[in-house]
PDB file of C-alpha atoms and ligand atoms in Angstrom:
ATOM      1  CA  MET A 256      19.230   2.852 -17.831  1.00  0.00           C
ATOM      2  CA  ARG A 257      15.537   1.720 -17.567  1.00  0.00           C
ATOM      3  CA  PRO A 258      13.497   4.730 -18.476  1.00  0.00           C
ATOM      4  CA  ARG A 259      10.857   5.749 -15.574  1.00  0.00           C
ATOM      5  CA  PRO A 260       7.031   5.264 -16.182  1.00  0.00           C
ATOM      6  CA  PRO A 261       5.463   8.069 -17.602  1.00  0.00           C
ATOM      7  CA  PHE A 262       3.585   9.203 -14.305  1.00  0.00           C
ATOM      8  CA  PRO A 263       4.583  10.293 -10.819  1.00  0.00           C
ATOM      9  CA  ALA A 264       6.190   7.575  -8.787  1.00  0.00           C
ATOM     10  CA  SER A 265       3.600   8.506  -5.550  1.00  0.00           C
ATOM     11  CA  PRO A 266      -0.011   8.382  -6.696  1.00  0.00           C
ATOM     12  CA  ASP A 267      -2.481  10.040  -4.844  1.00  0.00           C
ATOM     13  CA  GLY A 268      -4.443   7.950  -2.081  1.00  0.00           C
ATOM     14  CA  TRP A 269      -3.980   6.128   1.621  1.00  0.00           C
ATOM     15  CA  PHE A 270      -0.616   4.166   1.900  1.00  0.00           C
ATOM     16  CA  CYS A 271       0.822   2.130   4.875  1.00  0.00           C
ATOM     17  CA  VAL A 272       3.532   3.526   6.668  1.00  0.00           C
ATOM     18  CA  ALA A 273       3.898   1.242   9.409  1.00  0.00           C
ATOM     19  CA  ASP A 274       2.212  -1.736  10.988  1.00  0.00           C
ATOM     20  CA  SER A 275       0.268  -0.866  14.362  1.00  0.00           C
ATOM     21  CA  ASP A 276       2.331  -3.286  16.463  1.00  0.00           C
ATOM     22  CA  GLU A 277       5.537  -1.717  15.457  1.00  0.00           C
ATOM     23  CA  LEU A 278       4.819   1.680  16.774  1.00  0.00           C
ATOM     24  CA  THR A 279       4.102   1.517  20.642  1.00  0.00           C
ATOM     25  CA  PRO A 280       3.073   4.456  22.535  1.00  0.00           C
ATOM     26  CA  GLY A 281       5.843   6.933  23.075  1.00  0.00           C
ATOM     27  CA  GLU A 282       7.641   5.249  20.020  1.00  0.00           C
ATOM     28  CA  VAL A 283       9.350   7.829  17.433  1.00  0.00           C
ATOM     29  CA  LYS A 284      10.679   6.394  14.279  1.00  0.00           C
ATOM     30  CA  ALA A 285      12.606   7.990  11.107  1.00  0.00           C
ATOM     31  CA  VAL A 286      10.679   6.848   7.811  1.00  0.00           C
ATOM     32  CA  ARG A 287      10.917   7.181   4.244  1.00  0.00           C
ATOM     33  CA  TYR A 288       7.944   7.175   1.862  1.00  0.00           C
ATOM     34  CA  PHE A 289       6.835   9.121  -1.258  1.00  0.00           C
ATOM     35  CA  GLY A 290      10.530  10.296  -1.631  1.00  0.00           C
ATOM     36  CA  ARG A 291      10.112  12.322   1.580  1.00  0.00           C
ATOM     37  CA  GLU A 292      12.002  12.066   4.921  1.00  0.00           C
ATOM     38  CA  LEU A 293       9.359  11.628   7.671  1.00  0.00           C
ATOM     39  CA  VAL A 294       9.085  11.199  11.493  1.00  0.00           C
ATOM     40  CA  LEU A 295       6.360   8.616  12.738  1.00  0.00           C
ATOM     41  CA  TRP A 296       5.520   8.714  16.230  1.00  0.00           C
ATOM     42  CA  ARG A 297       2.723   7.413  18.813  1.00  0.00           C
ATOM     43  CA  THR A 298       1.641   9.555  21.520  1.00  0.00           C
ATOM     44  CA  GLU A 299       1.615   8.095  25.188  1.00  0.00           C
ATOM     45  CA  GLY A 300      -2.147   8.444  24.577  1.00  0.00           C
ATOM     46  CA  GLY A 301      -1.975   6.127  21.569  1.00  0.00           C
ATOM     47  CA  GLU A 302      -2.585   8.561  18.631  1.00  0.00           C
ATOM     48  CA  ALA A 303      -0.152   7.886  15.444  1.00  0.00           C
ATOM     49  CA  ARG A 304       1.293  10.773  13.861  1.00  0.00           C
ATOM     50  CA  LEU A 305       3.208  11.405  10.922  1.00  0.00           C
ATOM     51  CA  ALA A 306       4.851  14.783   9.843  1.00  0.00           C
ATOM     52  CA  ASP A 307       7.609  15.945   7.416  1.00  0.00           C
ATOM     53  CA  ALA A 308      10.976  15.178   9.296  1.00  0.00           C
ATOM     54  CA  HIS A 309      12.806  18.259   9.642  1.00  0.00           C
ATOM     55  CA  CYS A 310      12.184  20.678  12.575  1.00  0.00           C
ATOM     56  CA  PRO A 311      11.305  24.390  11.287  1.00  0.00           C
ATOM     57  CA  HIS A 312      13.694  25.763  13.701  1.00  0.00           C
ATOM     58  CA  LEU A 313      17.199  24.776  12.464  1.00  0.00           C
ATOM     59  CA  GLY A 314      16.347  21.363  10.498  1.00  0.00           C
ATOM     60  CA  ALA A 315      16.783  18.475  12.668  1.00  0.00           C
ATOM     61  CA  HIS A 316      15.534  15.340  11.885  1.00  0.00           C
ATOM     62  CA  ILE A 317      12.949  14.860  14.479  1.00  0.00           C
ATOM     63  CA  GLY A 318      12.799  10.990  13.919  1.00  0.00           C
ATOM     64  CA  VAL A 319      16.333  10.736  14.760  1.00  0.00           C
ATOM     65  CA  GLY A 320      16.633  11.309  18.539  1.00  0.00           C
ATOM     66  CA  GLY A 321      12.907  12.781  19.078  1.00  0.00           C
ATOM     67  CA  LYS A 322      10.859  12.151  22.142  1.00  0.00           C
ATOM     68  CA  VAL A 323       7.394  11.613  22.884  1.00  0.00           C
ATOM     69  CA  LEU A 324       6.369  13.609  26.082  1.00  0.00           C
ATOM     70  CA  GLY A 325       2.788  12.834  26.966  1.00  0.00           C
ATOM     71  CA  GLU A 326       0.880  14.028  23.710  1.00  0.00           C
ATOM     72  CA  SER A 327       3.812  16.149  22.466  1.00  0.00           C
ATOM     73  CA  LEU A 328       6.931  15.745  20.637  1.00  0.00           C
ATOM     74  CA  ARG A 329      10.361  16.852  21.344  1.00  0.00           C
ATOM     75  CA  CYS A 330      12.959  18.018  18.698  1.00  0.00           C
ATOM     76  CA  PRO A 331      16.279  16.728  19.643  1.00  0.00           C
ATOM     77  CA  PHE A 332      18.415  19.681  18.774  1.00  0.00           C
ATOM     78  CA  HIS A 333      16.997  22.417  20.697  1.00  0.00           C
ATOM     79  CA  GLY A 334      13.973  20.965  22.637  1.00  0.00           C
ATOM     80  CA  TRP A 335      11.138  22.667  20.783  1.00  0.00           C
ATOM     81  CA  ARG A 336       8.252  20.681  21.722  1.00  0.00           C
ATOM     82  CA  PHE A 337       4.840  20.252  19.441  1.00  0.00           C
ATOM     83  CA  ASP A 338       1.548  19.247  20.383  1.00  0.00           C
ATOM     84  CA  PRO A 339      -0.483  16.494  18.531  1.00  0.00           C
ATOM     85  CA  THR A 340      -1.667  18.902  15.854  1.00  0.00           C
ATOM     86  CA  GLY A 341       1.628  20.064  15.073  1.00  0.00           C
ATOM     87  CA  ARG A 342       1.820  23.400  16.595  1.00  0.00           C
ATOM     88  CA  CYS A 343       5.097  24.650  18.493  1.00  0.00           C
ATOM     89  CA  VAL A 344       3.829  24.660  22.128  1.00  0.00           C
ATOM     90  CA  GLU A 345       7.183  25.254  24.051  1.00  0.00           C
ATOM     91  CA  VAL A 346      10.507  26.931  23.229  1.00  0.00           C
ATOM     92  CA  PRO A 347      12.240  26.050  26.434  1.00  0.00           C
ATOM     93  CA  TYR A 348      14.665  28.938  26.524  1.00  0.00           C
ATOM     94  CA  ALA A 349      12.673  31.620  24.856  1.00  0.00           C
ATOM     95  CA  ARG A 350      10.144  33.937  25.990  1.00  0.00           C
ATOM     96  CA  ARG A 351       8.040  34.079  22.783  1.00  0.00           C
ATOM     97  CA  ILE A 352       7.378  31.213  20.491  1.00  0.00           C
ATOM     98  CA  PRO A 353       7.789  32.224  16.812  1.00  0.00           C
ATOM     99  CA  PRO A 354       4.594  32.654  15.079  1.00  0.00           C
ATOM    100  CA  HIS A 355       3.680  29.876  12.364  1.00  0.00           C
ATOM    101  CA  ALA A 356       6.340  27.613  14.439  1.00  0.00           C
ATOM    102  CA  ALA A 357       4.843  24.101  13.334  1.00  0.00           C
ATOM    103  CA  LEU A 358       5.386  20.841  11.796  1.00  0.00           C
ATOM    104  CA  THR A 359       3.939  19.920   8.638  1.00  0.00           C
ATOM    105  CA  LEU A 360       1.669  17.127   9.708  1.00  0.00           C
ATOM    106  CA  TRP A 361       0.262  14.143   7.208  1.00  0.00           C
ATOM    107  CA  PRO A 362      -3.711  12.882   7.395  1.00  0.00           C
ATOM    108  CA  VAL A 363      -3.244   9.744   9.172  1.00  0.00           C
ATOM    109  CA  ALA A 364      -5.947   6.870   9.536  1.00  0.00           C
ATOM    110  CA  GLU A 365      -5.241   3.603  11.638  1.00  0.00           C
ATOM    111  CA  ARG A 366      -7.210   0.254  10.908  1.00  0.00           C
ATOM    112  CA  ASN A 367      -6.770  -3.397  10.109  1.00  0.00           C
ATOM    113  CA  GLY A 368      -3.552  -3.358  11.944  1.00  0.00           C
ATOM    114  CA  CYS A 369      -1.769  -0.747   9.761  1.00  0.00           C
ATOM    115  CA  VAL A 370      -1.067   3.233  10.014  1.00  0.00           C
ATOM    116  CA  PHE A 371      -1.977   4.747   6.889  1.00  0.00           C
ATOM    117  CA  ALA A 372      -0.855   8.219   5.475  1.00  0.00           C
ATOM    118  CA  TRP A 373      -2.858  10.099   2.741  1.00  0.00           C
ATOM    119  CA  HIS A 374      -0.699  11.472  -0.025  1.00  0.00           C
ATOM    120  CA  HIS A 375      -2.035  13.863  -2.598  1.00  0.00           C
ATOM    121  CA  ALA A 376       0.219  15.572  -5.073  1.00  0.00           C
ATOM    122  CA  LYS A 377      -1.285  18.715  -4.549  1.00  0.00           C
ATOM    123  CA  GLY A 378      -2.079  18.920  -1.217  1.00  0.00           C
ATOM    124  CA  GLY A 379      -5.890  17.739  -1.313  1.00  0.00           C
ATOM    125  CA  PRO A 380      -7.451  16.365   1.986  1.00  0.00           C
ATOM    126  CA  PRO A 381      -8.849  12.707   1.813  1.00  0.00           C
ATOM    127  CA  SER A 382     -11.340  12.145  -0.516  1.00  0.00           C
ATOM    128  CA  TRP A 383     -12.398   8.580   0.523  1.00  0.00           C
ATOM    129  CA  GLU A 384     -11.472   6.103   3.427  1.00  0.00           C
ATOM    130  CA  VAL A 385      -9.525   2.796   3.887  1.00  0.00           C
ATOM    131  CA  PRO A 386     -12.619   0.611   4.686  1.00  0.00           C
ATOM    132  CA  VAL A 387     -12.304  -1.743   7.910  1.00  0.00           C
ATOM    133  CA  VAL A 388     -11.979  -5.223   6.858  1.00  0.00           C
ATOM    134  CA  PRO A 389     -14.521  -7.344   8.873  1.00  0.00           C
ATOM    135  CA  GLU A 390     -12.842 -10.646   9.133  1.00  0.00           C
ATOM    136  CA  TRP A 391      -9.665  -8.836  10.733  1.00  0.00           C
ATOM    137  CA  GLY A 392      -9.675  -9.959  14.322  1.00  0.00           C
ATOM    138  CA  SER A 393     -12.399 -12.303  13.740  1.00  0.00           C
ATOM    139  CA  GLU A 394     -12.860 -15.418  16.041  1.00  0.00           C
ATOM    140  CA  ALA A 395     -13.515 -17.368  12.998  1.00  0.00           C
ATOM    141  CA  TRP A 396     -10.411 -16.449  11.125  1.00  0.00           C
ATOM    142  CA  SER A 397      -6.707 -16.949  11.866  1.00  0.00           C
ATOM    143  CA  ALA A 398      -4.419 -14.351  12.890  1.00  0.00           C
ATOM    144  CA  PRO A 399      -2.669 -12.671  10.124  1.00  0.00           C
ATOM    145  CA  VAL A 400       0.832 -13.855   8.738  1.00  0.00           C
ATOM    146  CA  ARG A 401       2.863 -11.074   7.201  1.00  0.00           C
ATOM    147  CA  ARG A 402       5.320 -11.050   4.552  1.00  0.00           C
ATOM    148  CA  LYS A 403       7.079  -7.427   3.634  1.00  0.00           C
ATOM    149  CA  PHE A 404       8.726  -6.920   0.063  1.00  0.00           C
ATOM    150  CA  ARG A 405      10.721  -4.026  -1.320  1.00  0.00           C
ATOM    151  CA  VAL A 406      11.052  -4.185  -5.012  1.00  0.00           C
ATOM    152  CA  ARG A 407      12.560  -1.523  -7.629  1.00  0.00           C
ATOM    153  CA  THR A 408       9.292  -0.781  -9.497  1.00  0.00           C
ATOM    154  CA  HIS A 409       6.272   1.487  -9.360  1.00  0.00           C
ATOM    155  CA  CYS A 410       3.334   0.382  -7.410  1.00  0.00           C
ATOM    156  CA  GLN A 411       0.993   0.357 -10.443  1.00  0.00           C
ATOM    157  CA  GLU A 412       3.162  -2.219 -11.978  1.00  0.00           C
ATOM    158  CA  MET A 413       2.160  -4.386  -9.308  1.00  0.00           C
ATOM    159  CA  ALA A 414      -1.040  -3.908  -9.353  1.00  0.00           C
ATOM    160  CA  GLU A 415      -1.511  -4.490 -12.945  1.00  0.00           C
ATOM    161  CA  ASN A 416      -0.081  -8.214 -12.275  1.00  0.00           C
ATOM    162  CA  VAL A 417      -3.709  -9.154 -11.012  1.00  0.00           C
ATOM    163  CA  VAL A 418      -5.691  -8.625 -14.162  1.00  0.00           C
ATOM    164  CA  ASP A 419      -2.547  -9.714 -16.024  1.00  0.00           C
ATOM    165  CA  ASP A 420      -4.304 -13.395 -16.653  1.00  0.00           C
ATOM    166  CA  ALA A 421      -1.582 -14.948 -19.281  1.00  0.00           C
ATOM    167  CA  HIS A 422       1.337 -14.278 -16.812  1.00  0.00           C
ATOM    168  CA  PHE A 423      -0.038 -16.973 -14.328  1.00  0.00           C
ATOM    169  CA  ARG A 424       0.492 -19.482 -16.850  1.00  0.00           C
ATOM    170  CA  TYR A 425       3.814 -18.514 -17.840  1.00  0.00           C
ATOM    171  CA  VAL A 426       5.464 -17.037 -15.062  1.00  0.00           C
ATOM    172  CA  HIS A 427       3.834 -19.048 -12.243  1.00  0.00           C
ATOM    173  CA  GLY A 428       3.252 -22.228 -13.882  1.00  0.00           C
ATOM    174  CA  THR A 429      -0.687 -22.401 -13.283  1.00  0.00           C
ATOM    175  CA  HIS A 430      -1.979 -25.153 -15.818  1.00  0.00           C
ATOM    176  CA  THR A 431      -4.723 -22.935 -16.771  1.00  0.00           C
ATOM    177  CA  MET A 432      -5.449 -19.308 -17.280  1.00  0.00           C
ATOM    178  CA  PRO A 433      -7.594 -17.524 -14.716  1.00  0.00           C
ATOM    179  CA  LYS A 434     -10.124 -15.445 -16.629  1.00  0.00           C
ATOM    180  CA  SER A 435     -10.868 -12.078 -14.940  1.00  0.00           C
ATOM    181  CA  THR A 436     -13.369  -9.499 -15.203  1.00  0.00           C
ATOM    182  CA  ALA A 437     -13.286  -6.255 -13.770  1.00  0.00           C
ATOM    183  CA  ARG A 438     -14.894  -3.002 -13.210  1.00  0.00           C
ATOM    184  CA  ILE A 439     -14.203   0.560 -11.778  1.00  0.00           C
ATOM    185  CA  ASP A 440     -16.194   1.418  -8.779  1.00  0.00           C
ATOM    186  CA  GLY A 441     -15.089   5.091  -7.818  1.00  0.00           C
ATOM    187  CA  HIS A 442     -11.634   4.891  -6.177  1.00  0.00           C
ATOM    188  CA  ILE A 443     -12.299   1.131  -6.026  1.00  0.00           C
ATOM    189  CA  PHE A 444     -11.104  -1.567  -8.897  1.00  0.00           C
ATOM    190  CA  ARG A 445     -13.195  -4.874  -8.663  1.00  0.00           C
ATOM    191  CA  VAL A 446     -11.777  -7.950 -10.149  1.00  0.00           C
ATOM    192  CA  THR A 447     -13.269 -11.560 -10.276  1.00  0.00           C
ATOM    193  CA  SER A 448     -11.160 -14.228 -11.377  1.00  0.00           C
ATOM    194  CA  ILE A 449     -12.272 -17.531 -11.779  1.00  0.00           C
ATOM    195  CA  SER A 450      -9.419 -20.569 -12.202  1.00  0.00           C
ATOM    196  CA  MET A 451      -9.584 -24.355 -12.113  1.00  0.00           C
ATOM    197  CA  VAL A 452      -7.844 -25.673  -9.190  1.00  0.00           C
ATOM    198  CA  GLY A 453      -6.652 -29.142  -8.852  1.00  0.00           C
ATOM    199  CA  THR A 454      -7.681 -31.157  -5.498  1.00  0.00           C
ATOM    200  CA  PRO A 455      -7.363 -34.883  -4.480  1.00  0.00           C
ATOM    201  CA  ARG A 456     -11.186 -34.878  -5.696  1.00  0.00           C
ATOM    202  CA  GLY A 457     -10.215 -33.450  -9.004  1.00  0.00           C
ATOM    203  CA  GLU A 458     -10.501 -30.179 -10.479  1.00  0.00           C
ATOM    204  CA  THR A 459     -12.866 -27.803  -8.916  1.00  0.00           C
ATOM    205  CA  GLU A 460     -13.774 -23.779  -9.595  1.00  0.00           C
ATOM    206  CA  GLY A 461     -11.672 -21.522  -7.508  1.00  0.00           C
ATOM    207  CA  ARG A 462     -12.984 -17.902  -7.240  1.00  0.00           C
ATOM    208  CA  ILE A 463     -10.805 -14.847  -6.288  1.00  0.00           C
ATOM    209  CA  GLU A 464     -12.488 -11.588  -5.262  1.00  0.00           C
ATOM    210  CA  ILE A 465     -10.258  -8.595  -5.596  1.00  0.00           C
ATOM    211  CA  ALA A 466     -10.843  -4.991  -4.178  1.00  0.00           C
ATOM    212  CA  SER A 467      -8.095  -2.472  -4.589  1.00  0.00           C
ATOM    213  CA  TYR A 468      -8.807   1.005  -2.814  1.00  0.00           C
ATOM    214  CA  GLY A 469      -5.879   3.107  -5.014  1.00  0.00           C
ATOM    215  CA  PHE A 470      -2.860   1.611  -5.128  1.00  0.00           C
ATOM    216  CA  GLY A 471      -1.992   1.351  -1.161  1.00  0.00           C
ATOM    217  CA  PHE A 472      -4.846  -0.673   0.257  1.00  0.00           C
ATOM    218  CA  GLY A 473      -6.564  -4.027  -1.277  1.00  0.00           C
ATOM    219  CA  ILE A 474      -8.343  -7.143  -0.242  1.00  0.00           C
ATOM    220  CA  THR A 475      -8.327 -10.204  -2.000  1.00  0.00           C
ATOM    221  CA  ARG A 476     -10.544 -13.123  -1.111  1.00  0.00           C
ATOM    222  CA  PHE A 477     -10.254 -16.689  -2.205  1.00  0.00           C
ATOM    223  CA  SER A 478     -13.138 -19.045  -2.045  1.00  0.00           C
ATOM    224  CA  GLY A 479     -14.013 -22.233  -3.426  1.00  0.00           C
ATOM    225  CA  VAL A 480     -12.110 -25.159  -2.206  1.00  0.00           C
ATOM    226  CA  ILE A 481     -11.315 -23.176   1.264  1.00  0.00           C
ATOM    227  CA  GLU A 482     -11.773 -19.718   2.372  1.00  0.00           C
ATOM    228  CA  THR A 483      -8.597 -17.589   2.590  1.00  0.00           C
ATOM    229  CA  LEU A 484      -7.886 -13.780   2.492  1.00  0.00           C
ATOM    230  CA  VAL A 485      -4.866 -11.794   1.663  1.00  0.00           C
ATOM    231  CA  VAL A 486      -4.754  -7.748   3.107  1.00  0.00           C
ATOM    232  CA  ILE A 487      -2.273  -6.078   0.738  1.00  0.00           C
ATOM    233  CA  THR A 488      -0.838  -2.684   1.499  1.00  0.00           C
ATOM    234  CA  GLY A 489       1.793  -0.693  -0.043  1.00  0.00           C
ATOM    235  CA  ALA A 490       3.772   2.520  -0.417  1.00  0.00           C
ATOM    236  CA  PRO A 491       5.809   4.178  -2.585  1.00  0.00           C
ATOM    237  CA  ILE A 492       9.577   4.638  -1.225  1.00  0.00           C
ATOM    238  CA  ASP A 493      10.978   6.820  -3.655  1.00  0.00           C
ATOM    239  CA  ASP A 494      11.464   7.234  -7.664  1.00  0.00           C
ATOM    240  CA  ASP A 495      12.448   3.655  -7.679  1.00  0.00           C
ATOM    241  CA  TRP A 496      11.229   1.617  -5.076  1.00  0.00           C
ATOM    242  CA  SER A 497       7.709   0.527  -3.642  1.00  0.00           C
ATOM    243  CA  GLU A 498       7.111  -1.428  -0.436  1.00  0.00           C
ATOM    244  CA  THR A 499       4.669  -4.235  -0.394  1.00  0.00           C
ATOM    245  CA  THR A 500       3.070  -6.097   2.486  1.00  0.00           C
ATOM    246  CA  LEU A 501       0.776  -9.109   2.072  1.00  0.00           C
ATOM    247  CA  ARG A 502      -1.168 -10.354   5.494  1.00  0.00           C
ATOM    248  CA  PHE A 503      -2.412 -13.954   4.826  1.00  0.00           C
ATOM    249  CA  MET A 504      -5.519 -15.548   6.992  1.00  0.00           C
ATOM    250  CA  VAL A 505      -7.492 -18.430   6.643  1.00  0.00           C
ATOM    251  CA  ARG A 506     -11.086 -19.206   7.797  1.00  0.00           C
ATOM    252  CA  LYS A 507     -10.633 -21.818  10.693  1.00  0.00           C
ATOM    253  CA  LEU A 508     -10.736 -25.366   9.711  1.00  0.00           C
ATOM    254  CA  ALA A 509     -12.474 -28.018  12.042  1.00  0.00           C
ATOM    255  CA  SER A 510      -8.829 -28.558  13.626  1.00  0.00           C
ATOM    256  CA  GLU A 511      -6.232 -25.984  14.549  1.00  0.00           C
ATOM    257  CA  ASP A 512      -3.557 -28.304  12.699  1.00  0.00           C
ATOM    258  CA  ALA A 513      -5.617 -28.267   9.405  1.00  0.00           C
ATOM    259  CA  THR A 514      -5.963 -24.436   9.668  1.00  0.00           C
ATOM    260  CA  LYS A 515      -2.302 -24.066  10.269  1.00  0.00           C
ATOM    261  CA  GLY A 516      -1.606 -26.500   7.379  1.00  0.00           C
ATOM    262  CA  VAL A 517      -3.409 -24.485   5.087  1.00  0.00           C
ATOM    263  CA  GLY A 518      -2.284 -21.313   6.378  1.00  0.00           C
ATOM    264  CA  ARG A 519       1.632 -22.690   5.627  1.00  0.00           C
ATOM    265  CA  ALA A 520       0.519 -23.796   2.163  1.00  0.00           C
ATOM    266  CA  PHE A 521      -0.922 -20.632   1.242  1.00  0.00           C
ATOM    267  CA  VAL A 522       1.642 -18.322   2.334  1.00  0.00           C
ATOM    268  CA  ALA A 523       4.264 -20.658   0.687  1.00  0.00           C
ATOM    269  CA  GLU A 524       2.285 -20.539  -2.824  1.00  0.00           C
ATOM    270  CA  ILE A 525       1.933 -16.912  -2.733  1.00  0.00           C
ATOM    271  CA  ASP A 526       5.539 -16.033  -1.684  1.00  0.00           C
ATOM    272  CA  ARG A 527       6.411 -18.737  -4.540  1.00  0.00           C
ATOM    273  CA  GLN A 528       4.526 -16.229  -7.024  1.00  0.00           C
ATOM    274  CA  PHE A 529       5.686 -12.791  -5.666  1.00  0.00           C
ATOM    275  CA  GLY A 530       9.076 -14.090  -5.690  1.00  0.00           C
ATOM    276  CA  GLN A 531       8.629 -15.024  -9.529  1.00  0.00           C
ATOM    277  CA  ASP A 532       7.212 -11.857 -10.042  1.00  0.00           C
ATOM    278  CA  ILE A 533      10.114  -9.764  -8.811  1.00  0.00           C
ATOM    279  CA  PRO A 534      12.564 -10.065 -11.559  1.00  0.00           C
ATOM    280  CA  ILE A 535       9.859  -9.357 -14.134  1.00  0.00           C
ATOM    281  CA  TRP A 536       8.849  -6.214 -12.367  1.00  0.00           C
ATOM    282  CA  GLU A 537      12.398  -5.039 -11.735  1.00  0.00           C
ATOM    283  CA  ASN A 538      13.504  -4.939 -15.105  1.00  0.00           C
ATOM    284  CA  LYS A 539      10.098  -4.348 -17.243  1.00  0.00           C
ATOM    285  CA  ILE A 540       9.541  -1.050 -18.588  1.00  0.00           C
ATOM    286  CA  HIS A 541       6.006   0.649 -18.867  1.00  0.00           C
ATOM    287  CA  LEU A 542       4.986   0.746 -22.285  1.00  0.00           C
ATOM    288  CA  PRO A 543       2.281   3.395 -22.836  1.00  0.00           C
ATOM    289  CA  ARG A 544       1.067   1.776 -25.698  1.00  0.00           C
ATOM    290  CA  PRO A 545       1.207  -1.984 -25.138  1.00  0.00           C
ATOM    291  CA  LEU A 546       0.155  -4.349 -27.722  1.00  0.00           C
ATOM    292  CA  LEU A 547      -2.469  -6.014 -26.309  1.00  0.00           C
ATOM    293  CA  CYS A 548      -4.473  -9.281 -27.488  1.00  0.00           C
ATOM    294  CA  ASP A 549      -8.026 -10.572 -26.637  1.00  0.00           C
ATOM    295  CA  GLY A 550      -6.551 -13.295 -24.320  1.00  0.00           C
ATOM    296  CA  ASP A 551      -4.909 -10.529 -22.351  1.00  0.00           C
ATOM    297  CA  GLY A 552      -6.812  -9.809 -19.222  1.00  0.00           C
ATOM    298  CA  PRO A 553      -8.379  -5.979 -18.329  1.00  0.00           C
ATOM    299  CA  ILE A 554      -5.229  -4.188 -18.272  1.00  0.00           C
ATOM    300  CA  THR A 555      -6.591  -1.311 -20.220  1.00  0.00           C
ATOM    301  CA  LEU A 556      -9.384  -0.771 -17.847  1.00  0.00           C
ATOM    302  CA  LEU A 557      -6.971  -0.965 -14.972  1.00  0.00           C
ATOM    303  CA  ARG A 558      -4.788   1.998 -16.594  1.00  0.00           C
ATOM    304  CA  ARG A 559      -8.103   3.913 -17.062  1.00  0.00           C
ATOM    305  CA  TRP A 560      -9.080   3.247 -13.314  1.00  0.00           C
ATOM    306  CA  ALA A 561      -5.596   4.359 -12.080  1.00  0.00           C
ATOM    307  CA  ARG A 562      -5.683   8.061 -13.891  1.00  0.00           C
ATOM    308  CA  GLN A 563      -7.513   9.247 -11.098  1.00  0.00           C
ATOM    309  CA  PHE A 564      -4.640   8.784  -8.844  1.00  0.00           C
ATOM    310  CA  TYR A 565      -2.287  11.125 -10.698  1.00  0.00           C
ATOM    311  CA  SER A 566      -3.450  14.479  -9.916  1.00  0.00           C
ATOM    312  CA  GLY A 567       0.196  15.668 -10.367  1.00  0.00           C
ATOM    313  CA  LEU A 568      -0.029  15.153 -13.907  1.00  0.00           C
ATOM    314  CA  SER A 569      -1.010  17.877 -16.240  1.00  0.00           C
ATOM    315  CA  GLU A 570      -1.803  15.495 -19.206  1.00  0.00           C
ATOM    316  CA  VAL A 571      -3.103  12.407 -17.726  1.00  0.00           C
ATOM    317  CA  PRO A 572      -4.506  10.762 -20.751  1.00  0.00           C
ATOM    318  CA  GLU A 573      -1.734  11.604 -23.084  1.00  0.00           C
ATOM    319  CA  ALA A 574       0.987  10.404 -20.800  1.00  0.00           C
ATOM    320  CA  MET A 575      -0.981   7.196 -19.725  1.00  0.00           C
ATOM    321  CA  GLY A 576      -1.069   6.327 -22.969  1.00  0.00           C
ATOM    322  CA  VAL A 577      -4.384   4.729 -23.003  1.00  0.00           C
ATOM    323  CA  PRO A 578      -7.379   5.677 -25.461  1.00  0.00           C
ATOM    324  CA  LEU A 579     -10.067   7.100 -23.760  1.00  0.00           C
ATOM    325  CA  GLU A 580     -12.714   5.170 -25.772  1.00  0.00           C
ATOM    326  CA  THR A 581     -11.535   1.408 -25.332  1.00  0.00           C
TER     327      THR A 581
HETATM  328  S1  LIG B 723      16.176  22.343  14.947  1.00  0.00           S
HETATM  329 FE1  LIG B 723      14.337  21.132  16.206  1.00  0.00          FE
HETATM  330  S2  LIG B 723      14.590  22.609  18.085  1.00  0.00           S
HETATM  331 FE2  LIG B 723      16.060  23.321  16.743  1.00  0.00          FE
HETATM  332 FE1  LIG B 724       2.071 -12.537 -10.509  1.00  0.00          FE
END
């Protein structure tokens, strides 16, 4: 059996648990992320909420048959009702509500068309925010096109892909290797990657700017020939599986047809590359001490940045296997 990476499956941070347009007011859903059964709902007033799925009364899964009543959520088993803070506000057949009857709520934030949940191995509160993407909803940009993938790998393995310069040539068949530089900016990992792009008028420099906010949210901006953007979100599902969603946008060109054409080609290319990465991710192992060479991208720096998201590990530097002084 493939050994698991030597760090927790669910890092700390904000992770996308739903697309906003897939959770309508009054809707209740059973979802599974972070190796946990969860209930996700939207109140009739429009607030998204996430809680541990099982009712504190007798353990029903509230995501299976639960109902939104105004701003509250009703358990399908015996009708206990919980307010948006998780507190039980009604037991329809009892005179007294048991003290401490409450759902365990998760911190939730909604922006850029996504519902994010904050996961922290030690239950710590959010220590940073998911930024608003200024292009999202802008008239100057096309509406996002979405692609969702479920992959049998850890989200850090997927994150390492963007700074793995050499694989672009050998996995994706690009004829030159990009040159990436990266820096750690607190919880943000910033990468600038330059590569040569073939156009009908010859080769030109393509520039990629990537900002990863932990492992659950990232923005990748492509400029040079045409301006495009990918908003990337993800979440660990359990010990083995991760989910990633890519949302593609194009800065509008002079004609709608041209914008659509570029958008289609862009989605097809990233789709192709993602499809090529999946068999590598699903079969590789995580080497805590990889044998890196000078042409490899800033993989060591990414691993150093990643340590801050593993509060659940007692000996992070040892387990991550990256020397502190590199
Ligand atoms: S199990 Fe939820 S009300 Fe009884
Ligand atoms: Fe790749």
